[in-house]
Amino acid sequence: MTNNAPLLELREISYSYPGQNSPLLQNVNFKTDNEQIGVIGPNGSGKTTLFQIIMGLLQADDGKILLHGNTLETDKDFFRLRCTLGFLFQDSNDQLFSPTVLEDVAFGPLNHGATPREAREISILTLEKLGLKGFEERITHRLSGGEKKLVALATILSMTPKMLLLDEPSNNLDPTTRDRLITILREQELPHIIISHDLDFLASTCTRLFTMHNGQLLPCEEKELHSHEHVHPYGHKPHQHGT
Ligand SMILES: Nc1ncnc2c1ncn2[C@@H]1O[C@H](COP(=O)(O)OP(=O)(O)O)[C@@H](O)[C@H]1O
Ligand SMILES: [Mg+2]
């Protein structure tokens, strides 16, 4: 363990899916510590694949992943990483699998050694923090897309991660839920990496921007993140978005 080591580091990560002629990811080098990073890049450029490699859901052909300076090698190492990094899937249906919201949110804490009572308490608190009080017994698969996204976020926050990896979190959200998600992420004050095509969302939640280009993750220092004022029929009067 190196004390000054970054929380997460990728060294020379390369990856091809079977049958691909040229590598999708080619010698990706990246490190991050206490930062809020946005990642942009065309569809199919390998952003989701990179997240899956970091989380140990896919195995890189080459290269190393380091957590706090320690190279991850065994299943146990990746289990430890999954206690540290919370991964929000691009599609919430891939993340939610229990009949009720409470069971889904309690699954992580239970899996990481909490007692049923502790898992229930932390789940109720997490749902409350996300404005989902009263959702405990709701049937997960009947929730709206936006509700599913927030419940999926609750399933990772209930594990008290040190960093979040969010894959296109604002996709298909109505403006109210999108604003709520921005507020939640700002309040969490956790380091995160957010993949998104929504530049205003990234400007509201991130301080550095990277792009996935030709199989590499490159900083876009020349692009300054800034949010835009938006225009709509309600003018300057106080109003609710999405109404
Ligand atoms: N399981 C898979 N098998 C083969 N090819 C895949 C698989 N998953 C993704 N791909 C391909 O790899 C490329 C990168 O996918 P992905 O990482 O999802 O891109 P992004 O998230 O940047 O849109 C795409 O061309 C996609 O079709
Ligand atoms: Mg993707």
PDB file of N, CA, C and O and ligand atoms in Angstrom, residues 42-49 90 167-168 195 197, ligand 2:
ATOM      1  N   PRO A  42     -17.866   9.297 -28.712  1.00  0.00           N
ATOM      2  CA  PRO A  42     -18.938   8.796 -29.581  1.00  0.00           C
ATOM      3  C   PRO A  42     -19.498   7.456 -29.103  1.00  0.00           C
ATOM      4  O   PRO A  42     -18.813   6.717 -28.372  1.00  0.00           O
ATOM      5  N   ASN A  43     -20.720   7.142 -29.535  1.00  0.00           N
ATOM      6  CA  ASN A  43     -21.285   5.820 -29.271  1.00  0.00           C
ATOM      7  C   ASN A  43     -20.345   4.760 -29.824  1.00  0.00           C
ATOM      8  O   ASN A  43     -19.797   4.930 -30.918  1.00  0.00           O
ATOM      9  N   GLY A  44     -20.154   3.719 -29.060  1.00  0.00           N
ATOM     10  CA  GLY A  44     -19.317   2.608 -29.534  1.00  0.00           C
ATOM     11  C   GLY A  44     -17.825   2.835 -29.365  1.00  0.00           C
ATOM     12  O   GLY A  44     -17.017   2.028 -29.815  1.00  0.00           O
ATOM     13  N   SER A  45     -17.433   3.924 -28.682  1.00  0.00           N
ATOM     14  CA  SER A  45     -15.996   4.198 -28.550  1.00  0.00           C
ATOM     15  C   SER A  45     -15.345   3.417 -27.396  1.00  0.00           C
ATOM     16  O   SER A  45     -14.126   3.476 -27.244  1.00  0.00           O
ATOM     17  N   GLY A  46     -16.154   2.725 -26.596  1.00  0.00           N
ATOM     18  CA  GLY A  46     -15.571   1.858 -25.568  1.00  0.00           C
ATOM     19  C   GLY A  46     -15.710   2.380 -24.143  1.00  0.00           C
ATOM     20  O   GLY A  46     -15.094   1.838 -23.221  1.00  0.00           O
ATOM     21  N   LYS A  47     -16.548   3.381 -23.920  1.00  0.00           N
ATOM     22  CA  LYS A  47     -16.686   3.974 -22.585  1.00  0.00           C
ATOM     23  C   LYS A  47     -17.258   2.967 -21.578  1.00  0.00           C
ATOM     24  O   LYS A  47     -16.698   2.758 -20.502  1.00  0.00           O
ATOM     25  N   THR A  48     -18.381   2.345 -21.959  1.00  0.00           N
ATOM     26  CA  THR A  48     -18.998   1.363 -21.057  1.00  0.00           C
ATOM     27  C   THR A  48     -18.059   0.176 -20.843  1.00  0.00           C
ATOM     28  O   THR A  48     -17.910  -0.326 -19.719  1.00  0.00           O
ATOM     29  N   THR A  49     -17.405  -0.243 -21.908  1.00  0.00           N
ATOM     30  CA  THR A  49     -16.464  -1.367 -21.796  1.00  0.00           C
ATOM     31  C   THR A  49     -15.376  -1.038 -20.768  1.00  0.00           C
ATOM     32  O   THR A  49     -15.012  -1.885 -19.935  1.00  0.00           O
ATOM     33  N   GLN A  90     -25.597   1.676 -17.243  1.00  0.00           N
ATOM     34  CA  GLN A  90     -26.260   2.506 -18.255  1.00  0.00           C
ATOM     35  C   GLN A  90     -27.771   2.210 -18.258  1.00  0.00           C
ATOM     36  O   GLN A  90     -28.576   3.118 -18.354  1.00  0.00           O
ATOM     37  N   ASP A 167     -22.669   5.578 -15.564  1.00  0.00           N
ATOM     38  CA  ASP A 167     -22.697   5.411 -17.015  1.00  0.00           C
ATOM     39  C   ASP A 167     -23.978   6.039 -17.579  1.00  0.00           C
ATOM     40  O   ASP A 167     -25.059   5.472 -17.442  1.00  0.00           O
ATOM     41  N   GLU A 168     -23.839   7.180 -18.198  1.00  0.00           N
ATOM     42  CA  GLU A 168     -24.946   7.931 -18.798  1.00  0.00           C
ATOM     43  C   GLU A 168     -26.136   8.077 -17.840  1.00  0.00           C
ATOM     44  O   GLU A 168     -27.271   7.690 -18.169  1.00  0.00           O
ATOM     45  N   ILE A 195     -19.859   9.123 -17.357  1.00  0.00           N
ATOM     46  CA  ILE A 195     -19.938   9.065 -18.817  1.00  0.00           C
ATOM     47  C   ILE A 195     -21.237   9.736 -19.219  1.00  0.00           C
ATOM     48  O   ILE A 195     -22.301   9.409 -18.668  1.00  0.00           O
ATOM     49  N   HIS A 197     -23.331  12.172 -22.669  1.00  0.00           N
ATOM     50  CA  HIS A 197     -23.322  13.062 -23.839  1.00  0.00           C
ATOM     51  C   HIS A 197     -23.917  14.417 -23.459  1.00  0.00           C
ATOM     52  O   HIS A 197     -23.998  15.307 -24.292  1.00  0.00           O
TER      53      HIS A 197
HETATM   54 MG    MG B   2     -22.080   3.040 -23.237  1.00  0.00          MG
END
